[in-house]
Amino acid sequence: DVKVTQSSRYLVKRTGEKVFLECVQDMDHENMFWYRQDPGLGLRLIYFSYDVKMKEKGDIPEGYSVSREKKERFSLILESASTNQTSMYLCASTPGTYEQYFGPGTRLTVT
Amino acid sequence: AQSVTQLDSQVPVFEEAPVELRCNYSSSVSVYLFWYVQYPNQGLQLLLKYLSGSTLVKGINGFEAEFNKSQTSFHLRKPSVHISDTAEYFCAVRRTDSWGKLQFGAGTQVVVTP
């Protein structure tokens, strides 16, 4: 069965902290994605990766960076968290066909 | 660039009644179309997809959607809803010449009441 896991379901951080969100997939998928989900805005793509050490900016990359050192793991990094980064963060992966498989999400609150 | 418009942010519906969720898109190139569902406190899962062929697509849990190219629409329907269909529904498009990037609509919250 397909499995995408995210390191935390809920996270509370302070303004200015460096935050790491981890995503792991066990399906040997090449492509991985980070989205943020906000009410009324749907899902917006932050970054994606189509191979190990390869990454591309999505629609809203400002304030974020990513790391993909191994095929199964894709990390989202908030270099200096701000309150406007309070959101739900969703990771997804795909083998390059049609369906994206999503993790359960991390609800991040920055105070 | 593509854009996706979900015309209703919230749809209240009674149990066993039909429901239709509307989705319109714009794109200068051919697209694939998807509907995803998000149950409370969960990630998204695929309900159905249109890639080519028959414009009426059947998905899981009794949902179906119809692709209308002339109206650039991909509306989702279910003839009789259950309480368990309470969820948020997202329409998404993907360029046929790209390998994975999805453009999502803002979502429609469906609330089913007895």
PDB file of N, CA and C in Angstrom, chain B residues 35-108:
ATOM      1  N   TRP B  35     -10.315  15.255  -9.552  1.00  0.00           N
ATOM      2  CA  TRP B  35     -11.008  15.633  -8.318  1.00  0.00           C
ATOM      3  C   TRP B  35     -10.378  14.854  -7.172  1.00  0.00           C
ATOM      4  N   TYR B  36     -10.006  15.616  -6.117  1.00  0.00           N
ATOM      5  CA  TYR B  36      -9.484  15.028  -4.890  1.00  0.00           C
ATOM      6  C   TYR B  36     -10.447  15.326  -3.745  1.00  0.00           C
ATOM      7  N   VAL B  37     -10.437  14.448  -2.739  1.00  0.00           N
ATOM      8  CA  VAL B  37     -11.236  14.660  -1.545  1.00  0.00           C
ATOM      9  C   VAL B  37     -10.320  14.668  -0.322  1.00  0.00           C
ATOM     10  N   GLN B  38     -10.661  15.540   0.636  1.00  0.00           N
ATOM     11  CA  GLN B  38      -9.916  15.609   1.892  1.00  0.00           C
ATOM     12  C   GLN B  38     -10.894  15.454   3.045  1.00  0.00           C
ATOM     13  N   TYR B  39     -10.851  14.315   3.706  1.00  0.00           N
ATOM     14  CA  TYR B  39     -11.671  14.112   4.896  1.00  0.00           C
ATOM     15  C   TYR B  39     -11.022  14.834   6.071  1.00  0.00           C
ATOM     16  N   PRO B  40     -11.777  15.157   7.098  1.00  0.00           N
ATOM     17  CA  PRO B  40     -11.240  15.921   8.230  1.00  0.00           C
ATOM     18  C   PRO B  40      -9.957  15.308   8.780  1.00  0.00           C
ATOM     19  N   ASN B  41      -8.950  16.155   8.947  1.00  0.00           N
ATOM     20  CA  ASN B  41      -7.664  15.769   9.547  1.00  0.00           C
ATOM     21  C   ASN B  41      -6.905  14.718   8.745  1.00  0.00           C
ATOM     22  N   GLN B  42      -7.126  14.705   7.437  1.00  0.00           N
ATOM     23  CA  GLN B  42      -6.411  13.767   6.582  1.00  0.00           C
ATOM     24  C   GLN B  42      -5.814  14.496   5.388  1.00  0.00           C
ATOM     25  N   GLY B  43      -4.936  13.792   4.675  1.00  0.00           N
ATOM     26  CA  GLY B  43      -4.421  14.312   3.419  1.00  0.00           C
ATOM     27  C   GLY B  43      -5.443  14.135   2.312  1.00  0.00           C
ATOM     28  N   LEU B  44      -5.041  14.461   1.097  1.00  0.00           N
ATOM     29  CA  LEU B  44      -5.950  14.354  -0.043  1.00  0.00           C
ATOM     30  C   LEU B  44      -5.859  12.959  -0.659  1.00  0.00           C
ATOM     31  N   GLN B  45      -6.974  12.486  -1.197  1.00  0.00           N
ATOM     32  CA  GLN B  45      -6.950  11.250  -1.961  1.00  0.00           C
ATOM     33  C   GLN B  45      -7.720  11.448  -3.254  1.00  0.00           C
ATOM     34  N   LEU B  46      -7.313  10.726  -4.280  1.00  0.00           N
ATOM     35  CA  LEU B  46      -7.889  10.896  -5.598  1.00  0.00           C
ATOM     36  C   LEU B  46      -9.274  10.271  -5.663  1.00  0.00           C
ATOM     37  N   LEU B  47     -10.259  11.062  -6.138  1.00  0.00           N
ATOM     38  CA  LEU B  47     -11.610  10.550  -6.373  1.00  0.00           C
ATOM     39  C   LEU B  47     -11.742   9.999  -7.787  1.00  0.00           C
ATOM     40  N   LEU B  48     -11.307  10.794  -8.749  1.00  0.00           N
ATOM     41  CA  LEU B  48     -11.387  10.387 -10.148  1.00  0.00           C
ATOM     42  C   LEU B  48     -10.517  11.305 -10.995  1.00  0.00           C
ATOM     43  N   LYS B  49     -10.320  10.880 -12.238  1.00  0.00           N
ATOM     44  CA  LYS B  49      -9.504  11.664 -13.157  1.00  0.00           C
ATOM     45  C   LYS B  49     -10.044  11.524 -14.573  1.00  0.00           C
ATOM     46  N   TYR B  50      -9.842  12.592 -15.362  1.00  0.00           N
ATOM     47  CA  TYR B  50     -10.112  12.530 -16.794  1.00  0.00           C
ATOM     48  C   TYR B  50      -8.793  12.705 -17.537  1.00  0.00           C
ATOM     49  N   LEU B  51      -8.477  11.712 -18.355  1.00  0.00           N
ATOM     50  CA  LEU B  51      -7.250  11.778 -19.153  1.00  0.00           C
ATOM     51  C   LEU B  51      -7.585  11.919 -20.627  1.00  0.00           C
ATOM     52  N   SER B  52      -8.514  11.107 -21.115  1.00  0.00           N
ATOM     53  CA  SER B  52      -8.949  11.140 -22.510  1.00  0.00           C
ATOM     54  C   SER B  52     -10.136  10.191 -22.630  1.00  0.00           C
ATOM     55  N   GLY B  53     -10.733  10.169 -23.815  1.00  0.00           N
ATOM     56  CA  GLY B  53     -11.808   9.214 -24.073  1.00  0.00           C
ATOM     57  C   GLY B  53     -13.157   9.712 -23.608  1.00  0.00           C
ATOM     58  N   SER B  54     -13.942   8.812 -23.029  1.00  0.00           N
ATOM     59  CA  SER B  54     -15.303   9.141 -22.613  1.00  0.00           C
ATOM     60  C   SER B  54     -15.305  10.328 -21.673  1.00  0.00           C
ATOM     61  N   THR B  55     -16.234  11.246 -21.917  1.00  0.00           N
ATOM     62  CA  THR B  55     -16.249  12.476 -21.105  1.00  0.00           C
ATOM     63  C   THR B  55     -16.898  12.255 -19.743  1.00  0.00           C
ATOM     64  N   LEU B  56     -17.568  11.143 -19.549  1.00  0.00           N
ATOM     65  CA  LEU B  56     -18.157  10.820 -18.251  1.00  0.00           C
ATOM     66  C   LEU B  56     -17.217   9.860 -17.531  1.00  0.00           C
ATOM     67  N   VAL B  57     -16.766  10.305 -16.387  1.00  0.00           N
ATOM     68  CA  VAL B  57     -15.759   9.532 -15.647  1.00  0.00           C
ATOM     69  C   VAL B  57     -16.351   9.088 -14.321  1.00  0.00           C
ATOM     70  N   LYS B  58     -16.180   7.834 -14.009  1.00  0.00           N
ATOM     71  CA  LYS B  58     -16.668   7.327 -12.719  1.00  0.00           C
ATOM     72  C   LYS B  58     -15.495   7.133 -11.768  1.00  0.00           C
ATOM     73  N   GLY B  59     -15.746   7.498 -10.490  1.00  0.00           N
ATOM     74  CA  GLY B  59     -14.692   7.378  -9.504  1.00  0.00           C
ATOM     75  C   GLY B  59     -15.095   6.520  -8.328  1.00  0.00           C
ATOM     76  N   ILE B  60     -14.405   6.716  -7.228  1.00  0.00           N
ATOM     77  CA  ILE B  60     -14.698   5.926  -6.038  1.00  0.00           C
ATOM     78  C   ILE B  60     -15.883   6.505  -5.282  1.00  0.00           C
ATOM     79  N   ASN B  61     -16.453   5.695  -4.425  1.00  0.00           N
ATOM     80  CA  ASN B  61     -17.537   6.125  -3.528  1.00  0.00           C
ATOM     81  C   ASN B  61     -18.764   6.672  -4.254  1.00  0.00           C
ATOM     82  N   GLY B  62     -19.016   6.212  -5.472  1.00  0.00           N
ATOM     83  CA  GLY B  62     -20.223   6.603  -6.192  1.00  0.00           C
ATOM     84  C   GLY B  62     -20.176   7.960  -6.870  1.00  0.00           C
ATOM     85  N   PHE B  63     -19.034   8.596  -6.884  1.00  0.00           N
ATOM     86  CA  PHE B  63     -18.907   9.893  -7.551  1.00  0.00           C
ATOM     87  C   PHE B  63     -18.645   9.731  -9.046  1.00  0.00           C
ATOM     88  N   GLU B  64     -19.093  10.713  -9.816  1.00  0.00           N
ATOM     89  CA  GLU B  64     -18.779  10.773 -11.233  1.00  0.00           C
ATOM     90  C   GLU B  64     -18.605  12.233 -11.634  1.00  0.00           C
ATOM     91  N   ALA B  65     -17.941  12.442 -12.751  1.00  0.00           N
ATOM     92  CA  ALA B  65     -17.718  13.801 -13.235  1.00  0.00           C
ATOM     93  C   ALA B  65     -17.810  13.791 -14.752  1.00  0.00           C
ATOM     94  N   GLU B  66     -18.219  14.930 -15.289  1.00  0.00           N
ATOM     95  CA  GLU B  66     -18.338  15.061 -16.734  1.00  0.00           C
ATOM     96  C   GLU B  66     -17.446  16.175 -17.242  1.00  0.00           C
ATOM     97  N   PHE B  67     -16.616  15.841 -18.199  1.00  0.00           N
ATOM     98  CA  PHE B  67     -15.736  16.807 -18.837  1.00  0.00           C
ATOM     99  C   PHE B  67     -16.479  17.447 -19.994  1.00  0.00           C
ATOM    100  N   ASN B  68     -16.523  18.778 -20.003  1.00  0.00           N
ATOM    101  CA  ASN B  68     -17.157  19.512 -21.094  1.00  0.00           C
ATOM    102  C   ASN B  68     -16.113  20.464 -21.667  1.00  0.00           C
ATOM    103  N   LYS B  69     -15.577  20.094 -22.813  1.00  0.00           N
ATOM    104  CA  LYS B  69     -14.468  20.869 -23.366  1.00  0.00           C
ATOM    105  C   LYS B  69     -14.917  22.257 -23.803  1.00  0.00           C
ATOM    106  N   SER B  70     -16.089  22.364 -24.399  1.00  0.00           N
ATOM    107  CA  SER B  70     -16.540  23.661 -24.906  1.00  0.00           C
ATOM    108  C   SER B  70     -16.800  24.643 -23.770  1.00  0.00           C
ATOM    109  N   GLN B  71     -17.235  24.140 -22.650  1.00  0.00           N
ATOM    110  CA  GLN B  71     -17.486  25.011 -21.503  1.00  0.00           C
ATOM    111  C   GLN B  71     -16.329  25.002 -20.507  1.00  0.00           C
ATOM    112  N   THR B  72     -15.292  24.290 -20.825  1.00  0.00           N
ATOM    113  CA  THR B  72     -14.108  24.131 -19.952  1.00  0.00           C
ATOM    114  C   THR B  72     -14.535  23.864 -18.518  1.00  0.00           C
ATOM    115  N   SER B  73     -15.374  22.853 -18.366  1.00  0.00           N
ATOM    116  CA  SER B  73     -15.869  22.508 -17.038  1.00  0.00           C
ATOM    117  C   SER B  73     -15.633  21.039 -16.735  1.00  0.00           C
ATOM    118  N   PHE B  74     -15.635  20.738 -15.454  1.00  0.00           N
ATOM    119  CA  PHE B  74     -15.431  19.346 -14.995  1.00  0.00           C
ATOM    120  C   PHE B  74     -16.190  19.227 -13.664  1.00  0.00           C
ATOM    121  N   HIS B  75     -17.513  19.144 -13.773  1.00  0.00           N
ATOM    122  CA  HIS B  75     -18.352  19.149 -12.575  1.00  0.00           C
ATOM    123  C   HIS B  75     -18.453  17.749 -11.972  1.00  0.00           C
ATOM    124  N   LEU B  76     -18.480  17.716 -10.664  1.00  0.00           N
ATOM    125  CA  LEU B  76     -18.530  16.452  -9.911  1.00  0.00           C
ATOM    126  C   LEU B  76     -19.942  16.234  -9.382  1.00  0.00           C
ATOM    127  N   ARG B  77     -20.440  14.998  -9.451  1.00  0.00           N
ATOM    128  CA  ARG B  77     -21.802  14.711  -9.007  1.00  0.00           C
ATOM    129  C   ARG B  77     -21.853  13.414  -8.214  1.00  0.00           C
ATOM    130  N   LYS B  78     -22.853  13.387  -7.325  1.00  0.00           N
ATOM    131  CA  LYS B  78     -23.184  12.121  -6.661  1.00  0.00           C
ATOM    132  C   LYS B  78     -24.701  12.107  -6.489  1.00  0.00           C
ATOM    133  N   PRO B  79     -25.358  11.042  -6.905  1.00  0.00           N
ATOM    134  CA  PRO B  79     -26.822  11.044  -6.895  1.00  0.00           C
ATOM    135  C   PRO B  79     -27.442  10.984  -5.491  1.00  0.00           C
ATOM    136  N   SER B  80     -26.708  10.444  -4.518  1.00  0.00           N
ATOM    137  CA  SER B  80     -27.261  10.306  -3.176  1.00  0.00           C
ATOM    138  C   SER B  80     -26.105  10.297  -2.168  1.00  0.00           C
ATOM    139  N   VAL B  81     -26.018  11.349  -1.360  1.00  0.00           N
ATOM    140  CA  VAL B  81     -24.851  11.488  -0.470  1.00  0.00           C
ATOM    141  C   VAL B  81     -25.119  10.841   0.883  1.00  0.00           C
ATOM    142  N   HIS B  82     -24.008  10.488   1.540  1.00  0.00           N
ATOM    143  CA  HIS B  82     -24.051   9.955   2.903  1.00  0.00           C
ATOM    144  C   HIS B  82     -23.382  10.951   3.840  1.00  0.00           C
ATOM    145  N   ILE B  83     -23.650  10.784   5.115  1.00  0.00           N
ATOM    146  CA  ILE B  83     -22.990  11.618   6.124  1.00  0.00           C
ATOM    147  C   ILE B  83     -21.477  11.558   5.945  1.00  0.00           C
ATOM    148  N   SER B  84     -20.971  10.391   5.590  1.00  0.00           N
ATOM    149  CA  SER B  84     -19.521  10.190   5.457  1.00  0.00           C
ATOM    150  C   SER B  84     -18.916  10.943   4.265  1.00  0.00           C
ATOM    151  N   ASP B  85     -19.744  11.528   3.425  1.00  0.00           N
ATOM    152  CA  ASP B  85     -19.225  12.338   2.313  1.00  0.00           C
ATOM    153  C   ASP B  85     -18.885  13.755   2.747  1.00  0.00           C
ATOM    154  N   THR B  86     -19.155  14.091   3.987  1.00  0.00           N
ATOM    155  CA  THR B  86     -18.748  15.396   4.515  1.00  0.00           C
ATOM    156  C   THR B  86     -17.232  15.507   4.427  1.00  0.00           C
ATOM    157  N   ALA B  87     -16.756  16.480   3.648  1.00  0.00           N
ATOM    158  CA  ALA B  87     -15.324  16.606   3.360  1.00  0.00           C
ATOM    159  C   ALA B  87     -15.121  17.857   2.518  1.00  0.00           C
ATOM    160  N   GLU B  88     -13.850  18.137   2.241  1.00  0.00           N
ATOM    161  CA  GLU B  88     -13.533  19.205   1.298  1.00  0.00           C
ATOM    162  C   GLU B  88     -13.109  18.558  -0.023  1.00  0.00           C
ATOM    163  N   TYR B  89     -13.574  19.132  -1.114  1.00  0.00           N
ATOM    164  CA  TYR B  89     -13.333  18.578  -2.444  1.00  0.00           C
ATOM    165  C   TYR B  89     -12.564  19.592  -3.273  1.00  0.00           C
ATOM    166  N   PHE B  90     -11.504  19.096  -3.923  1.00  0.00           N
ATOM    167  CA  PHE B  90     -10.642  19.962  -4.717  1.00  0.00           C
ATOM    168  C   PHE B  90     -10.616  19.490  -6.164  1.00  0.00           C
ATOM    169  N   CYS B  91     -10.813  20.441  -7.063  1.00  0.00           N
ATOM    170  CA  CYS B  91     -10.627  20.212  -8.486  1.00  0.00           C
ATOM    171  C   CYS B  91      -9.192  20.606  -8.831  1.00  0.00           C
ATOM    172  N   ALA B  92      -8.552  19.868  -9.731  1.00  0.00           N
ATOM    173  CA  ALA B  92      -7.165  20.180 -10.102  1.00  0.00           C
ATOM    174  C   ALA B  92      -6.946  19.872 -11.569  1.00  0.00           C
ATOM    175  N   VAL B  93      -6.005  20.599 -12.176  1.00  0.00           N
ATOM    176  CA  VAL B  93      -5.645  20.355 -13.570  1.00  0.00           C
ATOM    177  C   VAL B  93      -4.142  20.168 -13.677  1.00  0.00           C
ATOM    178  N   ARG B  94      -3.745  19.480 -14.710  1.00  0.00           N
ATOM    179  CA  ARG B  94      -2.330  19.291 -15.006  1.00  0.00           C
ATOM    180  C   ARG B  94      -2.147  19.344 -16.503  1.00  0.00           C
ATOM    181  N   ARG B  95      -1.151  20.088 -16.949  1.00  0.00           N
ATOM    182  CA  ARG B  95      -0.834  20.131 -18.371  1.00  0.00           C
ATOM    183  C   ARG B  95      -0.480  18.742 -18.873  1.00  0.00           C
ATOM    184  N   THR B  96      -0.931  18.406 -20.069  1.00  0.00           N
ATOM    185  CA  THR B  96      -0.607  17.086 -20.612  1.00  0.00           C
ATOM    186  C   THR B  96       0.868  16.989 -20.988  1.00  0.00           C
ATOM    187  N   ASP B  97       1.542  18.129 -21.141  1.00  0.00           N
ATOM    188  CA  ASP B  97       2.957  18.091 -21.510  1.00  0.00           C
ATOM    189  C   ASP B  97       3.877  18.243 -20.311  1.00  0.00           C
ATOM    190  N   SER B  98       3.332  18.181 -19.102  1.00  0.00           N
ATOM    191  CA  SER B  98       4.179  18.250 -17.913  1.00  0.00           C
ATOM    192  C   SER B  98       4.053  16.956 -17.135  1.00  0.00           C
ATOM    193  N   TRP B  99       5.018  16.719 -16.253  1.00  0.00           N
ATOM    194  CA  TRP B  99       5.038  15.415 -15.613  1.00  0.00           C
ATOM    195  C   TRP B  99       4.371  15.367 -14.265  1.00  0.00           C
ATOM    196  N   GLY B 100       4.011  16.481 -13.695  1.00  0.00           N
ATOM    197  CA  GLY B 100       3.407  16.298 -12.385  1.00  0.00           C
ATOM    198  C   GLY B 100       2.771  17.495 -11.723  1.00  0.00           C
ATOM    199  N   LYS B 101       3.102  18.703 -12.152  1.00  0.00           N
ATOM    200  CA  LYS B 101       2.612  19.864 -11.429  1.00  0.00           C
ATOM    201  C   LYS B 101       1.112  20.004 -11.564  1.00  0.00           C
ATOM    202  N   LEU B 102       0.428  20.062 -10.421  1.00  0.00           N
ATOM    203  CA  LEU B 102      -1.006  20.252 -10.388  1.00  0.00           C
ATOM    204  C   LEU B 102      -1.356  21.684  -9.996  1.00  0.00           C
ATOM    205  N   GLN B 103      -2.419  22.197 -10.615  1.00  0.00           N
ATOM    206  CA  GLN B 103      -2.973  23.490 -10.219  1.00  0.00           C
ATOM    207  C   GLN B 103      -4.320  23.198  -9.572  1.00  0.00           C
ATOM    208  N   PHE B 104      -4.489  23.617  -8.309  1.00  0.00           N
ATOM    209  CA  PHE B 104      -5.694  23.294  -7.560  1.00  0.00           C
ATOM    210  C   PHE B 104      -6.659  24.476  -7.528  1.00  0.00           C
ATOM    211  N   GLY B 105      -7.949  24.140  -7.427  1.00  0.00           N
ATOM    212  CA  GLY B 105      -8.941  25.144  -7.102  1.00  0.00           C
ATOM    213  C   GLY B 105      -8.939  25.415  -5.604  1.00  0.00           C
ATOM    214  N   ALA B 106      -9.785  26.363  -5.187  1.00  0.00           N
ATOM    215  CA  ALA B 106      -9.805  26.795  -3.781  1.00  0.00           C
ATOM    216  C   ALA B 106     -10.500  25.802  -2.862  1.00  0.00           C
ATOM    217  N   GLY B 107     -11.228  24.847  -3.456  1.00  0.00           N
ATOM    218  CA  GLY B 107     -11.892  23.844  -2.648  1.00  0.00           C
ATOM    219  C   GLY B 107     -13.359  24.159  -2.400  1.00  0.00           C
ATOM    220  N   THR B 108     -14.174  23.098  -2.230  1.00  0.00           N
ATOM    221  CA  THR B 108     -15.583  23.214  -1.875  1.00  0.00           C
ATOM    222  C   THR B 108     -15.834  22.333  -0.661  1.00  0.00           C
TER     223      THR B 108
END
